[in-house]
Short mmCIF file of C-alpha atoms in Angstrom, two decimals:
data_model
loop_
_atom_site.label_atom_id
_atom_site.label_comp_id
_atom_site.label_asym_id
_atom_site.label_seq_id
_atom_site.Cartn_x
_atom_site.Cartn_y
_atom_site.Cartn_z
CA UNK W 1306 0.00 -0.02 -0.02
CA UNK W 1307 1.34 3.55 -0.84
CA UNK W 1308 0.55 6.96 0.37
CA UNK W 1309 -2.15 7.43 -2.33
CA UNK W 1310 -4.06 4.40 -1.06
CA UNK W 1311 -4.26 5.11 2.56
CA UNK W 1312 -7.84 4.81 4.07
CA UNK W 1313 -9.64 8.04 4.68
CA UNK W 1314 -9.36 7.54 8.33
CA UNK W 1315 -5.65 7.71 8.12
CA UNK W 1316 -5.72 10.91 5.89
CA UNK W 1317 -8.07 12.61 8.42
CA UNK W 1318 -5.79 11.94 11.30
CA UNK W 1319 -2.91 13.49 9.39
CA UNK W 1320 -5.14 16.64 8.77
CA UNK W 1321 -6.35 16.79 12.24
CA UNK W 1322 -2.63 16.84 13.27
CA UNK W 1323 -1.86 19.60 10.89
CA UNK W 1324 -4.80 21.73 11.81
CA UNK W 1325 -4.82 21.07 15.52
CA UNK W 1326 -5.97 24.33 17.29
CA UNK W 1327 -6.87 24.54 20.94
CA UNK W 1328 -9.11 27.39 20.57
CA UNK W 1329 -11.23 25.38 18.08
CA UNK W 1330 -11.44 22.41 20.07
CA UNK W 1331 -12.23 24.42 23.32
CA UNK W 1332 -14.97 26.35 21.26
CA UNK W 1333 -16.67 23.27 19.86
CA UNK W 1334 -16.33 21.01 22.79
CA UNK W 1335 -17.12 23.70 25.27
CA UNK W 1336 -14.48 22.46 27.71
CA UNK W 1337 -12.91 25.85 29.07
CA UNK W 1338 -13.81 28.00 31.97
CA UNK W 1339 -12.98 31.28 30.18
CA UNK W 1340 -15.81 33.28 28.60
CA UNK W 1341 -13.63 34.70 26.18
CA UNK W 1342 -12.95 31.32 24.46
CA UNK W 1343 -16.63 31.34 23.44
CA UNK W 1344 -16.27 34.58 21.49
CA UNK W 1345 -17.03 33.59 18.04
CA UNK W 1346 -14.96 36.33 16.50
CA UNK W 1347 -11.83 34.66 17.89
CA UNK W 1348 -12.75 31.44 16.25
CA UNK W 1349 -13.28 33.16 13.00
CA UNK W 1350 -9.81 34.68 13.04
CA UNK W 1351 -8.38 31.11 13.66
CA UNK W 1352 -10.40 29.70 10.72
CA UNK W 1353 -9.39 32.52 8.31
CA UNK W 1354 -5.77 32.02 9.30
CA UNK W 1355 -5.72 28.25 8.58
CA UNK W 1356 -3.16 27.11 5.90
CA UNK W 1357 -4.58 25.93 2.76
CA UNK W 1358 -1.34 23.92 1.95
CA UNK W 1359 -3.05 20.52 2.99
CA UNK W 1360 -5.48 21.06 0.31
CA UNK W 1361 -2.66 20.99 -2.42
CA UNK W 1362 -2.60 17.26 -2.39
CA UNK W 1363 -3.19 14.39 -4.83
CA UNK W 1364 -6.73 13.62 -5.89
CA UNK W 1365 -6.95 10.54 -3.62
CA UNK W 1366 -6.32 12.76 -0.61
CA UNK W 1367 -8.25 15.89 -1.82
CA UNK W 1368 -11.77 14.45 -1.13
CA UNK W 1369 -11.24 13.76 2.58
CA UNK W 1370 -9.05 16.93 2.81
CA UNK W 1371 -11.93 19.02 1.53
CA UNK W 1372 -14.42 17.39 3.78
CA UNK W 1373 -12.32 18.01 6.93
CA UNK W 1374 -11.36 21.53 5.82
CA UNK W 1375 -14.74 22.71 5.12
CA UNK W 1376 -16.31 20.93 8.01
CA UNK W 1377 -16.44 24.51 9.82
CA UNK W 1378 -17.20 27.50 7.47
CA UNK W 1379 -16.97 31.16 8.30
CA UNK W 1380 -19.30 33.64 6.37
CA UNK W 1381 -19.27 37.38 7.00
CA UNK W 1382 -22.48 38.94 5.69
CA UNK W 1383 -21.24 42.48 6.67
CA UNK W 1384 -19.24 42.82 3.44
CA UNK W 1385 -19.14 41.50 -0.24
CA UNK W 1386 -17.91 37.87 -0.28
CA UNK W 1387 -16.41 35.91 -3.01
CA UNK W 1388 -18.51 33.04 -4.32
CA UNK W 1389 -18.26 30.06 -1.91
CA UNK W 1390 -16.34 26.99 -3.46
CA UNK W 1391 -18.45 23.89 -4.31
CA UNK W 1392 -17.06 22.07 -1.30
CA UNK W 1393 -18.61 24.46 0.92
CA UNK W 1394 -21.84 22.43 0.94
CA UNK W 1395 -19.88 19.94 2.97
CA UNK W 1396 -20.00 22.21 5.95
CA UNK W 1397 -21.40 20.93 9.24
CA UNK W 1398 -20.92 24.06 11.41
CA UNK W 1399 -21.64 27.37 9.61
CA UNK W 1400 -20.45 30.49 11.59
CA UNK W 1401 -22.05 33.82 10.49
CA UNK W 1402 -21.39 37.40 11.32
CA UNK W 1403 -24.23 39.74 10.50
CA UNK W 1404 -24.96 43.41 11.31
CA UNK W 1405 -28.27 45.38 11.65
CA UNK W 1406 -27.76 47.71 8.72
CA UNK W 1407 -27.07 45.42 5.69
CA UNK W 1408 -25.99 42.01 4.65
CA UNK W 1409 -24.81 40.31 1.56
CA UNK W 1410 -27.54 37.65 0.85
CA UNK W 1411 -25.55 36.16 -2.10
CA UNK W 1412 -22.98 34.73 0.37
CA UNK W 1413 -25.69 32.24 1.53
CA UNK W 1414 -27.27 31.43 -1.81
CA UNK W 1415 -26.23 27.79 -1.54
CA UNK W 1416 -27.79 25.15 0.76
CA UNK W 1417 -25.83 23.56 3.49
CA UNK W 1418 -27.52 20.24 3.39
CA UNK W 1419 -25.01 18.60 5.95
CA UNK W 1420 -24.98 21.59 8.27
CA UNK W 1421 -26.69 21.16 11.75
CA UNK W 1422 -25.11 23.89 13.79
CA UNK W 1423 -25.34 27.72 13.22
CA UNK W 1424 -23.08 30.02 15.12
CA UNK W 1425 -24.70 33.50 14.81
CA UNK W 1426 -22.70 36.44 15.78
CA UNK W 1427 -24.76 39.72 15.42
CA UNK W 1428 -23.53 43.32 15.76
CA UNK W 1429 -26.59 45.15 16.88
CA UNK W 1430 -27.02 48.90 16.17
CA UNK W 1431 -29.63 51.69 16.75
CA UNK W 1432 -29.64 52.28 12.97
CA UNK W 1433 -31.16 48.93 12.26
CA UNK W 1434 -33.31 48.76 9.20
CA UNK W 1435 -36.76 47.39 9.96
CA UNK W 1436 -36.75 44.70 7.25
CA UNK W 1437 -33.19 43.46 7.59
CA UNK W 1438 -33.98 41.19 10.64
CA UNK W 1439 -36.72 39.21 9.05
CA UNK W 1440 -34.87 38.91 5.66
CA UNK W 1441 -31.72 37.59 7.52
CA UNK W 1442 -33.80 34.95 9.37
CA UNK W 1443 -35.39 33.90 6.09
CA UNK W 1444 -32.14 33.58 4.31
CA UNK W 1445 -30.49 31.55 7.15
CA UNK W 1446 -33.48 29.17 7.35
CA UNK W 1447 -33.21 28.63 3.52
CA UNK W 1448 -29.48 28.07 3.57
CA UNK W 1449 -29.55 25.64 6.48
CA UNK W 1450 -32.70 23.43 6.20
CA UNK W 1451 -31.64 20.83 8.46
CA UNK W 1452 -30.56 23.05 11.36
CA UNK W 1453 -31.00 21.81 14.82
CA UNK W 1454 -28.68 23.94 17.00
CA UNK W 1455 -27.95 27.58 17.27
CA UNK W 1456 -25.16 29.22 19.11
CA UNK W 1457 -26.07 32.91 19.56
CA UNK W 1458 -23.77 35.79 20.39
CA UNK W 1459 -24.51 39.55 20.44
CA UNK W 1460 -21.59 42.05 20.36
CA UNK W 1461 -22.24 45.05 22.40
CA UNK W 1462 -25.60 45.80 23.75
CA UNK W 1463 -28.47 43.55 22.53
CA UNK W 1464 -31.22 45.47 20.70
CA UNK W 1465 -34.48 44.71 18.98
CA UNK W 1466 -32.59 43.60 15.74
CA UNK W 1467 -30.84 40.61 17.55
CA UNK W 1468 -34.12 39.66 19.37
CA UNK W 1469 -36.13 39.67 16.19
CA UNK W 1470 -33.54 37.66 14.18
CA UNK W 1471 -33.36 34.98 16.97
CA UNK W 1472 -37.12 34.90 17.48
CA UNK W 1473 -37.94 34.64 13.65
CA UNK W 1474 -35.15 32.04 13.02
CA UNK W 1475 -36.32 29.88 15.98
CA UNK W 1476 -39.92 30.05 14.88
CA UNK W 1477 -39.14 29.13 11.18
CA UNK W 1478 -37.08 26.08 12.14
CA UNK W 1479 -37.06 23.35 14.74
CA UNK W 1480 -33.61 24.37 15.87
CA UNK W 1481 -33.06 25.01 19.50
CA UNK W 1482 -30.77 27.86 20.98
CA UNK W 1483 -28.28 25.87 22.98
CA UNK W 1484 -25.64 28.40 23.73
CA UNK W 1485 -25.58 32.15 24.35
CA UNK W 1486 -22.68 34.49 24.83
CA UNK W 1487 -22.91 38.17 25.88
CA UNK W 1488 -20.25 40.66 26.56
CA UNK W 1489 -22.39 42.52 29.07
CA UNK W 1490 -25.91 41.96 30.28
CA UNK W 1491 -25.77 44.68 33.06
CA UNK W 1492 -29.07 46.75 33.41
CA UNK W 1493 -30.64 45.40 30.16
CA UNK W 1494 -34.11 43.85 30.81
CA UNK W 1495 -34.27 42.71 27.06
CA UNK W 1496 -31.33 40.39 27.64
CA UNK W 1497 -33.20 38.57 30.44
CA UNK W 1498 -36.23 38.28 28.11
CA UNK W 1499 -34.19 36.55 25.37
CA UNK W 1500 -32.54 34.15 27.88
CA UNK W 1501 -35.79 33.28 29.52
CA UNK W 1502 -37.57 32.47 26.30
CA UNK W 1503 -34.74 29.74 25.58
CA UNK W 1504 -34.38 28.57 29.15
CA UNK W 1505 -35.70 25.16 28.16
CA UNK W 1506 -33.06 24.42 25.61
CA UNK W 1507 -29.93 26.45 26.81
CA UNK W 1508 -26.94 24.26 27.78
CA UNK W 1509 -24.16 26.93 27.85
CA UNK W 1510 -24.64 30.44 29.00
CA UNK W 1511 -22.06 33.20 29.28
CA UNK W 1512 -23.52 36.34 30.65
CA UNK W 1513 -20.57 38.62 30.83
CA UNK W 1514 -20.90 41.42 33.30
CA UNK W 1515 -24.43 41.19 34.70
CA UNK W 1516 -26.23 43.26 37.46
CA UNK W 1517 -27.84 41.64 40.48
CA UNK W 1518 -31.26 42.77 39.24
CA UNK W 1519 -30.91 41.11 35.91
CA UNK W 1520 -29.53 37.96 37.33
CA UNK W 1521 -32.47 37.76 39.84
CA UNK W 1522 -34.93 37.96 36.99
CA UNK W 1523 -33.33 34.92 35.35
CA UNK W 1524 -34.23 32.82 38.31
CA UNK W 1525 -37.62 34.33 39.25
CA UNK W 1526 -39.98 36.09 36.82
CA UNK W 1527 -43.44 37.24 37.75
CA UNK W 1528 -43.34 35.42 40.98
CA UNK W 1529 -42.51 32.07 39.33
CA UNK W 1530 -39.36 30.07 39.62
CA UNK W 1531 -37.48 29.38 36.16
CA UNK W 1532 -35.90 26.18 35.68
CA UNK W 1533 -32.95 25.66 33.16
CA UNK W 1534 -33.38 21.97 32.75
CA UNK W 1535 -30.52 21.45 30.33
CA UNK W 1536 -28.10 23.96 31.29
CA UNK W 1537 -24.60 22.62 31.89
CA UNK W 1538 -22.19 25.56 32.06
CA UNK W 1539 -22.83 29.09 33.35
CA UNK W 1540 -20.41 31.92 33.47
CA UNK W 1541 -20.98 35.46 34.77
CA UNK W 1542 -19.39 38.36 36.42
CA UNK W 1543 -20.87 40.95 38.91
CA UNK W 1544 -19.51 44.41 39.81
CA UNK W 1545 -18.80 45.47 43.25
CA UNK W 1546 -21.42 47.10 45.51
CA UNK W 1547 -24.19 44.78 43.85
CA UNK W 1548 -26.86 43.46 46.10
CA UNK W 1549 -27.88 40.18 44.60
CA UNK W 1550 -31.29 38.25 44.57
CA UNK W 1551 -32.74 40.73 47.19
CA UNK W 1552 -36.36 39.49 46.29
CA UNK W 1553 -35.69 35.76 45.32
CA UNK W 1554 -37.52 33.38 47.76
CA UNK W 1555 -36.17 30.10 48.97
CA UNK W 1556 -37.33 27.22 46.71
CA UNK W 1557 -37.26 23.47 47.64
CA UNK W 1558 -35.65 22.72 44.19
CA UNK W 1559 -32.78 24.07 42.29
CA UNK W 1560 -33.26 26.45 39.13
CA UNK W 1561 -30.21 24.48 37.49
CA UNK W 1562 -30.61 20.78 38.11
CA UNK W 1563 -28.12 19.64 35.60
CA UNK W 1564 -25.40 22.31 36.07
CA UNK W 1565 -22.00 20.77 35.91
CA UNK W 1566 -19.65 23.81 35.61
CA UNK W 1567 -20.30 27.19 37.42
CA UNK W 1568 -17.76 30.05 36.91
CA UNK W 1569 -17.96 33.33 38.73
CA UNK W 1570 -15.70 35.92 37.18
CA UNK W 1571 -14.23 38.47 39.74
CA UNK W 1572 -12.33 40.50 37.36
CA UNK W 1573 -14.92 43.34 37.30
CA UNK W 1574 -15.35 43.54 41.06
CA UNK W 1575 -13.17 45.67 43.29
CA UNK W 1576 -12.85 46.39 47.07
CA UNK W 1577 -13.64 44.23 50.02
CA UNK W 1578 -16.62 41.90 49.43
CA UNK W 1579 -19.56 41.76 51.88
CA UNK W 1580 -21.66 39.05 53.30
CA UNK W 1581 -24.78 40.44 51.89
CA UNK W 1582 -23.38 40.39 48.41
CA UNK W 1583 -22.41 36.64 48.21
CA UNK W 1584 -24.47 34.85 50.83
CA UNK W 1585 -27.77 35.03 48.79
CA UNK W 1586 -25.57 34.08 45.71
CA UNK W 1587 -24.68 30.93 47.48
CA UNK W 1588 -28.13 30.14 48.49
CA UNK W 1589 -29.47 30.31 44.89
CA UNK W 1590 -26.76 28.19 43.39
CA UNK W 1591 -25.46 25.81 46.24
CA UNK W 1592 -28.14 25.50 48.80
CA UNK W 1593 -29.44 22.25 47.12
CA UNK W 1594 -27.49 19.18 46.16
CA UNK W 1595 -25.80 19.77 42.64
CA UNK W 1596 -24.22 17.82 39.83
CA UNK W 1597 -21.32 20.36 39.76
CA UNK W 1598 -17.98 19.12 38.65
CA UNK W 1599 -16.18 22.44 38.33
CA UNK W 1600 -16.89 25.56 40.45
CA UNK W 1601 -15.28 28.90 40.66
CA UNK W 1602 -17.00 30.91 43.38
CA UNK W 1603 -16.45 33.34 46.25
CA UNK W 1604 -16.61 32.03 49.86
CA UNK W 1605 -18.25 33.41 52.85
CA UNK W 1606 -16.48 32.78 56.16
CA UNK W 1607 -18.01 32.43 59.51
CA UNK W 1608 -21.32 31.14 58.40
CA UNK W 1609 -22.74 27.64 57.78
CA UNK W 1610 -22.47 28.21 53.92
CA UNK W 1611 -19.68 25.94 52.63
CA UNK W 1612 -18.88 23.68 49.69
CA UNK W 1613 -18.73 20.18 50.75
CA UNK W 1614 -20.09 16.73 49.61
CA UNK W 1615 -23.52 17.62 51.05
CA UNK W 1616 -24.10 20.05 48.08
CA UNK W 1617 -21.22 19.21 45.60
CA UNK W 1618 -20.68 15.41 46.05
CA UNK W 1619 -19.29 15.03 42.34
CA UNK W 1620 -16.96 18.18 42.48
CA UNK W 1621 -13.63 17.58 40.58
CA UNK W 1622 -12.21 21.22 40.66
CA UNK W 1623 -12.91 24.08 43.10
CA UNK W 1624 -11.47 27.58 43.08
CA UNK W 1625 -12.50 29.85 45.99
CA UNK W 1626 -12.24 33.53 45.30
CA UNK W 1627 -13.19 36.92 46.94
CA UNK W 1628 -13.43 35.76 50.45
CA UNK W 1629 -15.47 37.80 52.93
CA UNK W 1630 -16.12 37.46 56.65
CA UNK W 1631 -19.47 37.47 58.17
CA UNK W 1632 -20.31 38.27 61.78
CA UNK W 1633 -23.13 36.88 63.87
CA UNK W 1634 -23.98 34.62 66.79
CA UNK W 1635 -23.15 31.55 64.85
CA UNK W 1636 -19.54 32.56 64.19
CA UNK W 1637 -18.83 33.72 67.70
CA UNK W 1638 -19.67 30.23 68.96
CA UNK W 1639 -17.13 28.38 66.75
CA UNK W 1640 -13.90 27.22 68.19
CA UNK W 1641 -12.19 26.13 64.87
CA UNK W 1642 -10.57 28.65 62.70
CA UNK W 1643 -11.99 29.47 59.12
CA UNK W 1644 -9.11 27.48 57.66
CA UNK W 1645 -9.82 24.35 59.60
CA UNK W 1646 -13.55 24.52 58.81
CA UNK W 1647 -12.99 25.04 55.06
CA UNK W 1648 -10.26 22.38 54.81
CA UNK W 1649 -12.58 19.85 56.66
CA UNK W 1650 -15.35 20.68 54.24
CA UNK W 1651 -13.43 20.28 51.05
CA UNK W 1652 -11.66 17.24 52.37
CA UNK W 1653 -15.09 15.55 52.59
CA UNK W 1654 -15.52 15.55 48.84
CA UNK W 1655 -14.46 12.22 47.46
CA UNK W 1656 -14.10 13.19 43.85
CA UNK W 1657 -12.08 16.31 44.27
CA UNK W 1658 -8.97 16.45 42.19
CA UNK W 1659 -8.01 20.21 42.35
CA UNK W 1660 -8.54 22.85 45.08
CA UNK W 1661 -7.20 26.49 44.65
CA UNK W 1662 -7.71 29.16 47.45
CA UNK W 1663 -5.04 31.81 46.91
CA UNK W 1664 -6.52 34.45 49.29
CA UNK W 1665 -5.65 35.18 52.92
CA UNK W 1666 -7.26 33.10 55.65
CA UNK W 1667 -6.52 32.46 59.51
CA UNK W 1668 -4.05 29.86 60.69
CA UNK W 1669 -5.13 26.23 61.13
CA UNK W 1670 -6.50 25.65 64.65
CA UNK W 1671 -6.17 21.85 64.04
CA UNK W 1672 -5.57 19.48 61.09
CA UNK W 1673 -8.81 17.54 59.91
CA UNK W 1674 -8.66 13.77 60.63
CA UNK W 1675 -11.44 12.61 58.04
CA UNK W 1676 -9.94 13.00 54.70
CA UNK W 1677 -12.16 11.67 51.87
CA UNK W 1678 -10.64 13.28 48.74
CA UNK W 1679 -7.81 10.79 48.43
CA UNK W 1680 -7.47 11.62 44.74
CA UNK W 1681 -6.51 15.30 45.29
CA UNK W 1682 -3.41 16.12 43.22
CA UNK W 1683 -3.23 19.79 42.78
CA UNK W 1684 -3.58 22.12 45.92
CA UNK W 1685 -3.06 25.88 46.07
CA UNK W 1686 -3.21 27.35 49.52
CA UNK W 1687 -0.83 30.45 48.67
CA UNK W 1688 -2.77 32.75 51.08
CA UNK W 1689 -2.85 30.38 54.01
CA UNK W 1690 -0.12 30.94 56.72
CA UNK W 1691 1.12 27.41 57.15
CA UNK W 1692 4.07 26.26 59.25
CA UNK W 1693 6.60 23.60 57.95
CA UNK W 1694 4.71 21.00 60.16
CA UNK W 1695 1.31 22.00 58.62
CA UNK W 1696 2.87 21.49 55.17
CA UNK W 1697 4.04 17.87 56.30
CA UNK W 1698 0.45 17.23 57.45
CA UNK W 1699 -1.00 18.29 54.05
CA UNK W 1700 1.55 15.94 52.11
CA UNK W 1701 0.68 13.02 54.50
CA UNK W 1702 -3.09 13.81 54.39
CA UNK W 1703 -3.25 14.01 50.57
CA UNK W 1704 -0.89 11.34 49.67
CA UNK W 1705 -1.22 11.89 45.82
CA UNK W 1706 -0.51 15.57 45.57
CA UNK W 1707 1.63 16.28 42.64
CA UNK W 1708 1.37 20.08 42.66
CA UNK W 1709 1.42 22.30 45.83
CA UNK W 1710 1.62 26.05 46.37
CA UNK W 1711 1.84 27.33 49.92
CA UNK W 1712 2.95 30.39 52.01
CA UNK W 1713 5.17 29.39 54.96
CA UNK W 1714 5.32 31.22 58.30
CA UNK W 1715 7.53 30.66 61.46
CA UNK W 1716 5.92 28.26 63.92
CA UNK W 1717 4.87 30.07 67.26
CA UNK W 1718 5.61 26.84 69.17
CA UNK W 1719 9.41 26.49 69.59
CA UNK W 1720 8.91 22.87 70.68
CA UNK W 1721 6.63 21.96 67.79
CA UNK W 1722 7.06 18.40 67.12
CA UNK W 1723 8.25 17.74 63.59
CA UNK W 1724 7.68 14.56 61.47
CA UNK W 1725 9.35 14.53 58.10
CA UNK W 1726 7.58 12.77 55.37
CA UNK W 1727 8.06 11.66 51.87
CA UNK W 1728 5.81 12.50 49.02
CA UNK W 1729 5.07 11.82 45.22
CA UNK W 1730 4.98 15.76 44.80
CA UNK W 1731 6.45 16.90 41.48
CA UNK W 1732 6.13 20.81 41.70
CA UNK W 1733 6.29 22.99 44.70
CA UNK W 1734 5.94 26.73 45.23
CA UNK W 1735 6.71 28.24 48.63
CA UNK W 1736 6.19 31.95 49.43
CA UNK W 1737 6.78 33.73 52.67
CA UNK W 1738 4.98 36.16 54.94
CA UNK W 1739 6.66 39.00 56.95
CA UNK W 1740 10.31 38.02 57.90
CA UNK W 1741 10.19 34.46 56.49
CA UNK W 1742 11.52 31.34 58.25
CA UNK W 1743 14.33 30.96 60.65
CA UNK W 1744 17.12 28.68 59.92
CA UNK W 1745 15.79 25.90 61.90
CA UNK W 1746 12.48 25.89 59.95
CA UNK W 1747 14.52 26.30 56.68
CA UNK W 1748 16.48 23.29 57.62
CA UNK W 1749 13.30 21.23 58.01
CA UNK W 1750 12.08 22.44 54.60
CA UNK W 1751 15.35 21.36 53.04
CA UNK W 1752 15.08 17.95 54.72
CA UNK W 1753 11.54 17.59 53.30
CA UNK W 1754 12.52 18.36 49.69
CA UNK W 1755 15.36 15.85 49.92
CA UNK W 1756 12.76 13.11 50.78
CA UNK W 1757 10.81 13.84 47.62
CA UNK W 1758 12.27 11.53 44.87
CA UNK W 1759 9.86 12.75 42.19
CA UNK W 1760 10.25 16.52 42.76
CA UNK W 1761 11.29 18.28 39.59
CA UNK W 1762 10.45 21.89 40.01
CA UNK W 1763 10.74 23.98 43.25
CA UNK W 1764 10.16 27.76 43.32
CA UNK W 1765 11.01 29.45 46.56
CA UNK W 1766 11.16 32.82 47.93
CA UNK W 1767 14.67 34.45 48.12
CA UNK W 1768 15.81 33.48 51.79
CA UNK W 1769 14.61 29.86 51.36
CA UNK W 1770 16.15 29.81 47.75
CA UNK W 1771 19.60 30.65 49.10
CA UNK W 1772 19.35 28.27 52.01
CA UNK W 1773 18.00 25.30 49.99
CA UNK W 1774 20.27 25.72 47.00
CA UNK W 1775 23.23 25.51 49.40
CA UNK W 1776 21.78 22.40 51.29
CA UNK W 1777 21.00 20.55 48.06
CA UNK W 1778 24.70 20.22 47.18
CA UNK W 1779 24.99 17.72 50.15
CA UNK W 1780 21.83 15.80 49.47
CA UNK W 1781 22.16 12.05 48.80
CA UNK W 1782 19.12 11.98 46.36
CA UNK W 1783 19.59 12.39 42.59
CA UNK W 1784 19.23 16.00 41.77
CA UNK W 1785 20.02 16.03 38.16
CA UNK W 1786 16.32 16.62 36.97
CA UNK W 1787 15.56 19.09 39.93
CA UNK W 1788 15.11 22.68 39.09
CA UNK W 1789 15.18 25.25 42.07
CA UNK W 1790 14.35 28.92 41.21
CA UNK W 1791 13.54 31.97 43.07
CA UNK W 1792 10.07 33.27 42.83
CA UNK W 1793 10.81 36.82 44.11
CA UNK W 1794 11.94 39.57 41.70
CA UNK W 1795 15.40 40.91 42.85
CA UNK W 1796 19.14 40.24 42.54
CA UNK W 1797 18.70 36.42 42.18
CA UNK W 1798 15.29 36.35 40.56
CA UNK W 1799 14.92 33.79 37.98
CA UNK W 1800 18.27 32.20 38.52
CA UNK W 1801 18.19 28.37 38.33
CA UNK W 1802 20.04 26.15 40.86
CA UNK W 1803 22.39 24.01 39.21
CA UNK W 1804 22.97 20.54 40.85
CA UNK W 1805 26.82 19.42 40.70
CA UNK W 1806 25.56 16.30 39.10
CA UNK W 1807 23.42 17.85 36.55
CA UNK W 1808 24.69 18.09 32.88
CA UNK W 1809 21.95 20.36 31.81
CA UNK W 1810 19.44 22.35 33.70
CA UNK W 1811 17.00 24.87 32.26
CA UNK W 1812 15.85 27.85 34.21
CA UNK W 1813 12.17 28.20 34.69
CA UNK W 1814 10.69 31.50 35.94
CA UNK W 1815 7.95 31.17 38.49
CA UNK W 1816 7.21 34.81 38.80
CA UNK W 1817 3.43 35.04 39.44
CA UNK W 1818 1.85 37.13 42.09
CA UNK W 1819 -1.17 35.71 44.03
CA UNK W 1820 -4.40 36.50 42.16
CA UNK W 1821 -7.99 36.18 42.90
CA UNK W 1822 -9.06 36.21 39.30
CA UNK W 1823 -9.62 33.02 37.43
CA UNK W 1824 -8.06 34.64 34.34
CA UNK W 1825 -4.76 34.29 36.00
CA UNK W 1826 -3.53 30.92 37.04
CA UNK W 1827 -0.15 30.24 38.42
CA UNK W 1828 1.98 28.48 35.72
CA UNK W 1829 2.75 25.52 38.15
CA UNK W 1830 -0.89 24.88 38.32
CA UNK W 1831 -1.52 24.51 34.51
CA UNK W 1832 1.00 22.08 33.20
CA UNK W 1833 -0.01 19.01 35.21
#
């Protein structure tokens, strides 16, 4: 068998390798927590920039190549387009850009008989021509007769044009609106009307920056609870000083029974959060047992509101952001610190694999004894003031940890019993608070690192970097694959420790300040 006789499956594998693009995969598979990934304009740029070189192949390869290349097609109706190639009829996903002033109807003069998904990106305008919306909906319906799914995105503020196009197209076809992406839904009641009308079919919803009032009306409208029966992923951001769900009553069932991913983006909020902002938010989304697997959410301390196996028994990834402290009779009666209560709660979730809590929290009052999440392999407690002994306990309790990020403080107990432990840890980041550790504690840290045979990347604050780099020269363990870097900008920042036994060690910068935004994730927590 020669190259021209390869089965189509082999040819397609070659093409998939050549055209592999993470943004396309994230967009169509909907497997990212970042709202901007679902911006169709980004996908359009990727598709337009694809190389056509793989199309210049022999006749035997050309047919499967065309089918794969034209599987996703971009059509910009805002400008005059060249005639579509004959192979365009093979498209299964058609992404359309349209505005409210005019459109090129000739660009959709062919019928896409194999297309089942329409990605409609609308640029709304106050200067919308009255007849354009109905004409556009009619043209789209004629070009895609077998449409069954619509992904809708409105650029800027949604207006009557975008609503009419979506309503008219939905009425003409049997297609369901399964995904919506907005840049901002703040103080726009018409957005809530559009979302509510498709609550039964939505699977993915990105609200952008949304006000508490609009978010409230998505859950309760005219005194009735709305249920998003198929919604799997929800992303939204709320500005500071917003009172959320002031008029939402308590229901016995959840409005999001199938929700698997919930992401709160705190990039737009500023200042210290308050209990009255986030406690009602928790009550709406997390007061009932959920099917959540991934959660990015603020946390309210000193209350009985916590994420545990009671409300999130299937949780795999949890990121706590924007911590706030509540006051009241319940909190004054608690003997445990916030950190102990939080760690006890997340340790009760058997399926948890990743936990990130980079904000400040009080010291541990005790270490929890019941650890259910034995599969946890990624842990970020960068805002937690832990002693070296606390870190030893973390490594023993979560025996499968591969990535750990902590802030170490000097132990207040000079007679603190210390038990070194071995670990399967591969990546470690250590920061410091105030004056850092004394030599005795630094010696304990260096001893711990020596007992970790799989450790390959260590990022330390400057004092610990100098101490451990010197101590590593006397270790008995093999350090040829070990990188030790300084994570504080300064004289030695970014310099890599070179083991006497190492032939080649590359420097890896770990400069990454603590962040509460899920747009910024420490590099060591990404490449697991």
